[in-house]
mmCIF file of C-alpha atoms in Angstrom:
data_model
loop_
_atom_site.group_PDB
_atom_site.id
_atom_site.type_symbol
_atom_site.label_atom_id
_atom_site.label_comp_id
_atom_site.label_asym_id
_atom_site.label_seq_id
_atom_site.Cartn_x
_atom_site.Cartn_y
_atom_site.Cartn_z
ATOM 1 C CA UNK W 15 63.419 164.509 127.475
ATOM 2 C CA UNK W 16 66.775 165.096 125.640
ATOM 3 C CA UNK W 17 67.370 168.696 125.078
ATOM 4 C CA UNK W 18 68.005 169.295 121.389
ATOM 5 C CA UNK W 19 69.081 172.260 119.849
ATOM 6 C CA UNK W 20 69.119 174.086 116.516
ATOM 7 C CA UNK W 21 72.719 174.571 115.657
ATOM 8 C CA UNK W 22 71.807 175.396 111.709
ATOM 9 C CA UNK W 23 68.769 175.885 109.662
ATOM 10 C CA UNK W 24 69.166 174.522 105.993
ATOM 11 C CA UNK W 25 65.827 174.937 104.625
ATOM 12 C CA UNK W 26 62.329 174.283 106.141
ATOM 13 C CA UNK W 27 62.207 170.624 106.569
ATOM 14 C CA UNK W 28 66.064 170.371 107.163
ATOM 15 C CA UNK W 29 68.402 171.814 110.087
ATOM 16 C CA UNK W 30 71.186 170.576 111.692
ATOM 17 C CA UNK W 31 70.701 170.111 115.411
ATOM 18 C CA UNK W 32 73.341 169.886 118.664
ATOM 19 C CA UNK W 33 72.242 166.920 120.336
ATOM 20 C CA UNK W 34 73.429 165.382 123.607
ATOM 21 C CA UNK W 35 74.405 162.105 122.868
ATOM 22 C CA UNK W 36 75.855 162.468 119.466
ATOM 23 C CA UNK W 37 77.045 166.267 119.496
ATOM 24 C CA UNK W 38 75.500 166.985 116.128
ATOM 25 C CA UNK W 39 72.489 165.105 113.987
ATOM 26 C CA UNK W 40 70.992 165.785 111.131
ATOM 27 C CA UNK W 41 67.072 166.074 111.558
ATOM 28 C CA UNK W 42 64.255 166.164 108.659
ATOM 29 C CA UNK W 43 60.449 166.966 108.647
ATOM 30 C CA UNK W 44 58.238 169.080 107.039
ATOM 31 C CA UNK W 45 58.093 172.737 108.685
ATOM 32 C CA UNK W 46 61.078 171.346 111.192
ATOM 33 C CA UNK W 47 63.390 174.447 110.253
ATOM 34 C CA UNK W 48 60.812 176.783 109.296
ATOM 35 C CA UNK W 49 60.717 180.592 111.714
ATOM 36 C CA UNK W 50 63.647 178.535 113.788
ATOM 37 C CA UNK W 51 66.942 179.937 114.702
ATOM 38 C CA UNK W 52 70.221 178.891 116.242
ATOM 39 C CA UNK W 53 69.579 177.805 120.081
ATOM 40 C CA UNK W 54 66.117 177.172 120.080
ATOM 41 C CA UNK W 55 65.376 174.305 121.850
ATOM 42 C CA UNK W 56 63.525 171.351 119.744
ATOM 43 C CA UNK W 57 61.716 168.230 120.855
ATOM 44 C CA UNK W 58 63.337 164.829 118.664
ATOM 45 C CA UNK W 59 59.038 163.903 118.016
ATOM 46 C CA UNK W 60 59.321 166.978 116.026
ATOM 47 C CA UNK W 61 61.737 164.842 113.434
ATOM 48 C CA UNK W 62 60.392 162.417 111.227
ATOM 49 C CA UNK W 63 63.794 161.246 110.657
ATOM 50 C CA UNK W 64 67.117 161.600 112.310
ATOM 51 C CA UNK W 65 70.708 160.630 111.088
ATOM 52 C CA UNK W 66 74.244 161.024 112.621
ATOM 53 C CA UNK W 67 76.974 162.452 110.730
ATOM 54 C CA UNK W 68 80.355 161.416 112.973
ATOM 55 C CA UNK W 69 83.050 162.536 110.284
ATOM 56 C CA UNK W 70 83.311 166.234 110.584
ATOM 57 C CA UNK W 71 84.353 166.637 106.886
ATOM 58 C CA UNK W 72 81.728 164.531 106.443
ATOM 59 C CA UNK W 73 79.194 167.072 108.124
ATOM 60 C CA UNK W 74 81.019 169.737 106.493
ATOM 61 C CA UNK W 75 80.286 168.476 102.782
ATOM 62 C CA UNK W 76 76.617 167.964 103.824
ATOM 63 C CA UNK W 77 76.152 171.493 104.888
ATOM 64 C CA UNK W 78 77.872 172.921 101.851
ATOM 65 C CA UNK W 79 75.595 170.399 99.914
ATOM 66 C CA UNK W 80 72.126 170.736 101.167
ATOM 67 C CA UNK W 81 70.769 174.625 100.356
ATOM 68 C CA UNK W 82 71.409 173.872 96.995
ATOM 69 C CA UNK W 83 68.917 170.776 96.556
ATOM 70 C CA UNK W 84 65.627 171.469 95.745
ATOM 71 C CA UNK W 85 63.674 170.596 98.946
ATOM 72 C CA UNK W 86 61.211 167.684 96.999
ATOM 73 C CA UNK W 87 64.393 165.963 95.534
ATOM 74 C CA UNK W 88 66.371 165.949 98.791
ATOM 75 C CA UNK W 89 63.305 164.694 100.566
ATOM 76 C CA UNK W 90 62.854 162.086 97.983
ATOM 77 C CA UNK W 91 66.846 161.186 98.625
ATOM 78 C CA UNK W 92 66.715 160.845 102.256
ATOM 79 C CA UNK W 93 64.022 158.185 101.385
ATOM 80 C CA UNK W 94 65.292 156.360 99.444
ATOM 81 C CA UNK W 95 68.566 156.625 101.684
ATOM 82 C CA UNK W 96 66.111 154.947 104.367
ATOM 83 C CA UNK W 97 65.054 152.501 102.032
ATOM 84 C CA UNK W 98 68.670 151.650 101.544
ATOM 85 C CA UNK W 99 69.002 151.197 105.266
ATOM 86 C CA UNK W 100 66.183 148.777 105.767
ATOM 87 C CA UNK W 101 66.840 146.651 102.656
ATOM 88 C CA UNK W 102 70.719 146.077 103.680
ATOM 89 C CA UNK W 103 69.410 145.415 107.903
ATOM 90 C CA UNK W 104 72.724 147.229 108.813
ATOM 91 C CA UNK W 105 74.669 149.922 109.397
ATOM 92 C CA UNK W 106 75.625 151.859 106.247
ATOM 93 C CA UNK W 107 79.114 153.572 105.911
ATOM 94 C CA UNK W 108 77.605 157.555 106.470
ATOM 95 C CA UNK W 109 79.609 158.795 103.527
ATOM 96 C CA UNK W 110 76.077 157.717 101.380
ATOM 97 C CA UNK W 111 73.975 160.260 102.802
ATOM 98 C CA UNK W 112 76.785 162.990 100.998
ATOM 99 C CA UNK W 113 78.073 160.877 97.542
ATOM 100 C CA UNK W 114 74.469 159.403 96.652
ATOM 101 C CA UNK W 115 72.702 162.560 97.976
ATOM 102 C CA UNK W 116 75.088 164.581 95.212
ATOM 103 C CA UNK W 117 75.149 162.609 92.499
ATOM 104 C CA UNK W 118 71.345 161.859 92.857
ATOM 105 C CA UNK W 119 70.905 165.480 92.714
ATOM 106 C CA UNK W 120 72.900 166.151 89.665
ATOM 107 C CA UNK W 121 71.408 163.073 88.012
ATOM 108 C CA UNK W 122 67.921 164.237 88.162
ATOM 109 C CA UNK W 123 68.918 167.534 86.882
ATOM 110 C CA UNK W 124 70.759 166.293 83.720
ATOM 111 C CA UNK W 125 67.832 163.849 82.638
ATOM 112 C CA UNK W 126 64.993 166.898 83.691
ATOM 113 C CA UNK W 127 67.548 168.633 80.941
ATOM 114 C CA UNK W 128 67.264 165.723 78.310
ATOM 115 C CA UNK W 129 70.595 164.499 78.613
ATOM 116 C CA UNK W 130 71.765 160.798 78.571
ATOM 117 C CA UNK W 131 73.195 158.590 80.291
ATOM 118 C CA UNK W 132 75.891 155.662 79.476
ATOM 119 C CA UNK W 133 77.069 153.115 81.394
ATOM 120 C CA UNK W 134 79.660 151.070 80.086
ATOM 121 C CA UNK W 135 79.907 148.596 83.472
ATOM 122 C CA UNK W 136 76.107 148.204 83.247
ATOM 123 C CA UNK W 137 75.909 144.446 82.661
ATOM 124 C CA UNK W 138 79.400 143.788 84.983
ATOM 125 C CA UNK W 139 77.201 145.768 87.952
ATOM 126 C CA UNK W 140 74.251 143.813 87.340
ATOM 127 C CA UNK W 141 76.344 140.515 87.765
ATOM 128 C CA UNK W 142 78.415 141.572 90.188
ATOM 129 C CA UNK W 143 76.506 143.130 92.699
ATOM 130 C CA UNK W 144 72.715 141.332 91.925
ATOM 131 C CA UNK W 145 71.392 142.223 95.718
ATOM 132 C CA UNK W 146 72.677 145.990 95.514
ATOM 133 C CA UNK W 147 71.573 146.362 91.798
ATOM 134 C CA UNK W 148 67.693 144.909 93.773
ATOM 135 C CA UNK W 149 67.949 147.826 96.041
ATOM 136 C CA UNK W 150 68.951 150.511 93.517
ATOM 137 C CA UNK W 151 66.142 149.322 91.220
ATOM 138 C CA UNK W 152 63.785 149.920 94.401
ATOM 139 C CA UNK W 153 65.581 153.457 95.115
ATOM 140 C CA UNK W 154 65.031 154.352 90.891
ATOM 141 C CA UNK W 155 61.361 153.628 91.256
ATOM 142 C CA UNK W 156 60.744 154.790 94.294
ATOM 143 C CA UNK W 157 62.598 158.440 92.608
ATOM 144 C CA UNK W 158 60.326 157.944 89.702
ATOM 145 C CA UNK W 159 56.883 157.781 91.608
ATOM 146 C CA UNK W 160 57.678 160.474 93.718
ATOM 147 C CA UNK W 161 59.397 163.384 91.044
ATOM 148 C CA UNK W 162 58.048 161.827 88.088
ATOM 149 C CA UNK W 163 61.671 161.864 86.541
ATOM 150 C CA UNK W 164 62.750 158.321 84.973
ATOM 151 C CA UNK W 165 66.204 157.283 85.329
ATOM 152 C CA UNK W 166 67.335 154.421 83.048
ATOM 153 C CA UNK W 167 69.022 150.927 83.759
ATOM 154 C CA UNK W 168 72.792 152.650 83.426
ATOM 155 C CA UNK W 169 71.222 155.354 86.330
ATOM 156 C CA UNK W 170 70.734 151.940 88.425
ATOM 157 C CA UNK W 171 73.873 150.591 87.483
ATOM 158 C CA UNK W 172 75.380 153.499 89.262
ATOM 159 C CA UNK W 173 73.721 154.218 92.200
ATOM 160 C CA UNK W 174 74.242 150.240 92.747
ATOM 161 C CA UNK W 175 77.885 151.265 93.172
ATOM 162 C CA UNK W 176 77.196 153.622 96.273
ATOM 163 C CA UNK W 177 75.084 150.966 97.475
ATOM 164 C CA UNK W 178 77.850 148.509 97.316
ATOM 165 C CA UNK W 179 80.474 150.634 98.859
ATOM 166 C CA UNK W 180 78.206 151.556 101.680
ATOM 167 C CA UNK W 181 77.454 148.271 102.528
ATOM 168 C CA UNK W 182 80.740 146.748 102.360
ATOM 169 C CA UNK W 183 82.337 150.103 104.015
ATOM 170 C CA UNK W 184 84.881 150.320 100.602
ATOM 171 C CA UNK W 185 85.764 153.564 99.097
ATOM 172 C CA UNK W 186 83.529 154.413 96.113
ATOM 173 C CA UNK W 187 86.622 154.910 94.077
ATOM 174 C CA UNK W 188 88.026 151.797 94.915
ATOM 175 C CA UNK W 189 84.920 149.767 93.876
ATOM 176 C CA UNK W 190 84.858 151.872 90.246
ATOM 177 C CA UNK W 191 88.043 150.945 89.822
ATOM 178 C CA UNK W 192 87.211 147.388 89.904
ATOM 179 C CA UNK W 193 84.303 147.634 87.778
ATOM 180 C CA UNK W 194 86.519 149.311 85.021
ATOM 181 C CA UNK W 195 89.095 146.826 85.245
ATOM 182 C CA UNK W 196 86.582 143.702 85.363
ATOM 183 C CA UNK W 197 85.088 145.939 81.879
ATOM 184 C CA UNK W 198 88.202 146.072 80.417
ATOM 185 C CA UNK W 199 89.092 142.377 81.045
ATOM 186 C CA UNK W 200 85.865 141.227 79.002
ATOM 187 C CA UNK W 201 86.681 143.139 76.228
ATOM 188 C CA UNK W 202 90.260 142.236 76.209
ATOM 189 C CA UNK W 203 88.516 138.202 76.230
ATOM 190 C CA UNK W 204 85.619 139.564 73.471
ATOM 191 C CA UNK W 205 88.671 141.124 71.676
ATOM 192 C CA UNK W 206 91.219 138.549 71.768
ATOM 193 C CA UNK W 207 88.772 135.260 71.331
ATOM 194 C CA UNK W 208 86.879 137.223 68.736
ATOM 195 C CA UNK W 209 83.435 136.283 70.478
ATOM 196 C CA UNK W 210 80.321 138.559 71.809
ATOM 197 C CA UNK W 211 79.817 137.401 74.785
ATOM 198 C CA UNK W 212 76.188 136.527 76.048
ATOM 199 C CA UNK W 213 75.750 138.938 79.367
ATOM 200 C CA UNK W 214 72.787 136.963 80.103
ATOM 201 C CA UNK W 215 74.524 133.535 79.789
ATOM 202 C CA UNK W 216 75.832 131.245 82.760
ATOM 203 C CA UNK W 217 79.294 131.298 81.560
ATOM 204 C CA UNK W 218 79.807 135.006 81.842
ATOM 205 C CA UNK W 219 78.444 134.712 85.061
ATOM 206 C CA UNK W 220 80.714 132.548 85.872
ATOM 207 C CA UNK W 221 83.424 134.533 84.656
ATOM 208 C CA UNK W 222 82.826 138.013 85.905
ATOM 209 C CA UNK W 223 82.134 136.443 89.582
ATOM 210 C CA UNK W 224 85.609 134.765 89.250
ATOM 211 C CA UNK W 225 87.506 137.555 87.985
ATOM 212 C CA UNK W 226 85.702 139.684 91.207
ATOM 213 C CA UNK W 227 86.902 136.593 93.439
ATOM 214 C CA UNK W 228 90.823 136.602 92.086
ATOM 215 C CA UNK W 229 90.502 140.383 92.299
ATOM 216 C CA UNK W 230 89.604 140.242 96.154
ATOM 217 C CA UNK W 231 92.768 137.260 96.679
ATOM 218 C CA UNK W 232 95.187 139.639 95.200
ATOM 219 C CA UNK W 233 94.322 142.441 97.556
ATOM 220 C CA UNK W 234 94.460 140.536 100.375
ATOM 221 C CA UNK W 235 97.554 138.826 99.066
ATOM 222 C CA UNK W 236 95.565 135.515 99.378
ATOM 223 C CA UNK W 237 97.927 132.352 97.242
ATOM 224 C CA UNK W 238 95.667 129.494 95.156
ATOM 225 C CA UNK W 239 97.548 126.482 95.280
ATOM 226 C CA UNK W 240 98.800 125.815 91.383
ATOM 227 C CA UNK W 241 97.944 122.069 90.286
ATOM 228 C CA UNK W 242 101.576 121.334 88.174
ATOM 229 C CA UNK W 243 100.585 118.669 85.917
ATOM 230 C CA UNK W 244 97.077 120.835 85.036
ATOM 231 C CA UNK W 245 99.011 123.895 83.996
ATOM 232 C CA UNK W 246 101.806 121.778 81.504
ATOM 233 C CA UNK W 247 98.590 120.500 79.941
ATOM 234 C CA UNK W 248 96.930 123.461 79.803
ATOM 235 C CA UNK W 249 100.202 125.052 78.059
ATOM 236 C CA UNK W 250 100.510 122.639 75.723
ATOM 237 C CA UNK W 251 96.833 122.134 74.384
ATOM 238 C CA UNK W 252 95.358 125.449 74.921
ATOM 239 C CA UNK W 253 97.745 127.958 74.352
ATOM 240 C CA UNK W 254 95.500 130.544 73.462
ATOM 241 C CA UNK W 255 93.147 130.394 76.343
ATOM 242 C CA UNK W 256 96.397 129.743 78.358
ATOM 243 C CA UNK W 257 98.456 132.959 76.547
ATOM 244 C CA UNK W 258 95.627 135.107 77.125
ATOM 245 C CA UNK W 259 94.880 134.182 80.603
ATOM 246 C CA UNK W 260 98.417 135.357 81.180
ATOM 247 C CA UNK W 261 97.282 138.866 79.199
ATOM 248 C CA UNK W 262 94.422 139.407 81.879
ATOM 249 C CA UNK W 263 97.131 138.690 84.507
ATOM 250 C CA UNK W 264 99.293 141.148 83.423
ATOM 251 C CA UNK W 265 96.595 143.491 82.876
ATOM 252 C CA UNK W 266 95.505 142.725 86.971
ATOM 253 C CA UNK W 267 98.968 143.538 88.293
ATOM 254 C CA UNK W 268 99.252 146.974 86.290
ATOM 255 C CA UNK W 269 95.769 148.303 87.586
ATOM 256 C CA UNK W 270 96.173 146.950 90.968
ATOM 257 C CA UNK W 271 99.727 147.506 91.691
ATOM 258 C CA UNK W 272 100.291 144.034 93.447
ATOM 259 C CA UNK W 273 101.636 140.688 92.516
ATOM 260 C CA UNK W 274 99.375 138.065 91.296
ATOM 261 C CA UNK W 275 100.514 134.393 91.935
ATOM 262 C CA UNK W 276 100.746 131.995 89.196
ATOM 263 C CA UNK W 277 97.696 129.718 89.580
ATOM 264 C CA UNK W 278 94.771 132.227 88.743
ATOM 265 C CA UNK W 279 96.088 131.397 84.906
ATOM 266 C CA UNK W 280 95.284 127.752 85.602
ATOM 267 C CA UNK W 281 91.759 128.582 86.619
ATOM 268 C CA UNK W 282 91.235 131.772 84.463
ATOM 269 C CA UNK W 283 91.924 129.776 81.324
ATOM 270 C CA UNK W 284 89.670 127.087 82.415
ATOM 271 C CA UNK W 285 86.776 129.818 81.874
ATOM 272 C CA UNK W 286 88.608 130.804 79.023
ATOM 273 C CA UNK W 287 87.704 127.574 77.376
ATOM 274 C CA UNK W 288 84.208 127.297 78.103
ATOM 275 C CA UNK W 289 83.699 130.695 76.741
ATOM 276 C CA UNK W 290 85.943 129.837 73.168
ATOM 277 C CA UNK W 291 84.224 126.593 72.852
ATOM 278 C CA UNK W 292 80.555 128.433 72.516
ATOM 279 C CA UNK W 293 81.983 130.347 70.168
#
């Protein structure tokens, strides 16, 4: 048997353990730190669940974290962390168990204290990101049976986002970024077209999931091939589709700080139209 032992005691069903294959683990179960101190030796059967923290600052930030939470929430967290885990059927980029463990914490907190919550990139999340947004609605219920505290669609929205960025291993601020800038393009479109567009309709689907798509080629520097005689057309019958395509561009390159090649106006405007003509 692997000999495991307490490097930390966080609270009774929490400690931080040194263990022999992966230096340092995180280990939860009810009584696990409870009349335990530093070096005593604990069996892994006494876990009910175990996690690896491999970033040091990463371990660092969960310490400083944890003996804050109250110990129902954070067990309800690691949960639904789980949950996460088994939905996705892969490994999860370990800065979850610290960004959705906080802001899960001061979530619950702010709605126990009546306060609301807005999302203004609800219905670009929800589009975007349908599997994640699945997961997160699983995660919200599962928070609501077990605490009895509700959190809205916008709460969802949110915690979609750290799903997202686990999954896909990108940094959390990198994928809010992108859902403000995809936010700002629709209402630029709304704005400029003078149209409220249906977020339940096929064509903003189509839309938002293109705009994501040209997003990802301009990061990766990826060139569309630009169909000549399609885009003189496109000038010369639809120039304000074609105009404002060009707006969105612009808009692109300023948020993202890289070049966007010529062609996404040829297919953005096609969208463009659909949108104008259900106007």
């Amino acid at each position: 048997m692997e000999s495991i032992r307490v490097k930390k005691v966080l609270n009774n069903n929490v400690l931080i353990a040194e263990h022999p294959s992966y230096k340092e683990a995180v280990m939860i179960g009810k009584g696990i730190g409870f009349n335990r101190k530093k070096g005593d030796a604990i069996p892994s059967r006494a876990a009910e669940k175990m996690f690896v923290l491999r970033s040091e600052a990463e371990q660092e930030n969960y310490k400083k974290l944890l003996p804050f939470i109250d110990e129902q929430i954070l067990s309800v967290i690691i949960e639904a962390i789980e949950l996460i885990k088994e939905r996705a059927e892969g490994e999860l980029n370990e800065h979850i168990h610290v960004g959705l463990t906080d802001h899960l914490t001061v979530t619950i907190n702010r709605i126990k204290d009546g306060v609301h919550i807005s999302n203004p990139f609800l219905a670009e999340t929800k589009t975007l990101y349908p599997f994640e947004f699945g997961i997160a609605k699983e995660v919200t219920e599962l928070i609501g049976a077990k605490t009895g505290v509700q959190l809205p669609d916008s709460e969802t929205g949110f915690i979609t986002l750290h799903i997202h960025s686990a999954i896909t291993n990108k940094n959390l601020s990198e994928v809010n970024q992108h859902s403000q800038l995809m936010t700002s393009l629709v209402e630029v479109i709304e704005e400029q077209l003078e149209v409220s567009i249906d977020k339940e309709s096929i064509d903003y689907i189509r839309l938002i999931r293109h705009l994501r798509f040209a997003i990802e080629r301009v990061i990766l520097g990826e060139k569309v091939e630009e169909p000549e005689k399609i885009t003189s057309l496109l000038q010369l019958e639809y120039p304000i589709c074609y105009n404002l395509a060009w707006k969105l561009i612009k808009i692109m390159q300023n948020v993202l700080k890289k070049p966007v090649f010529e062609a996404e106006a040829v297919y953005l405007t096609m969208h463009l139209l659909r949108i104008q003509r259900n106007k």
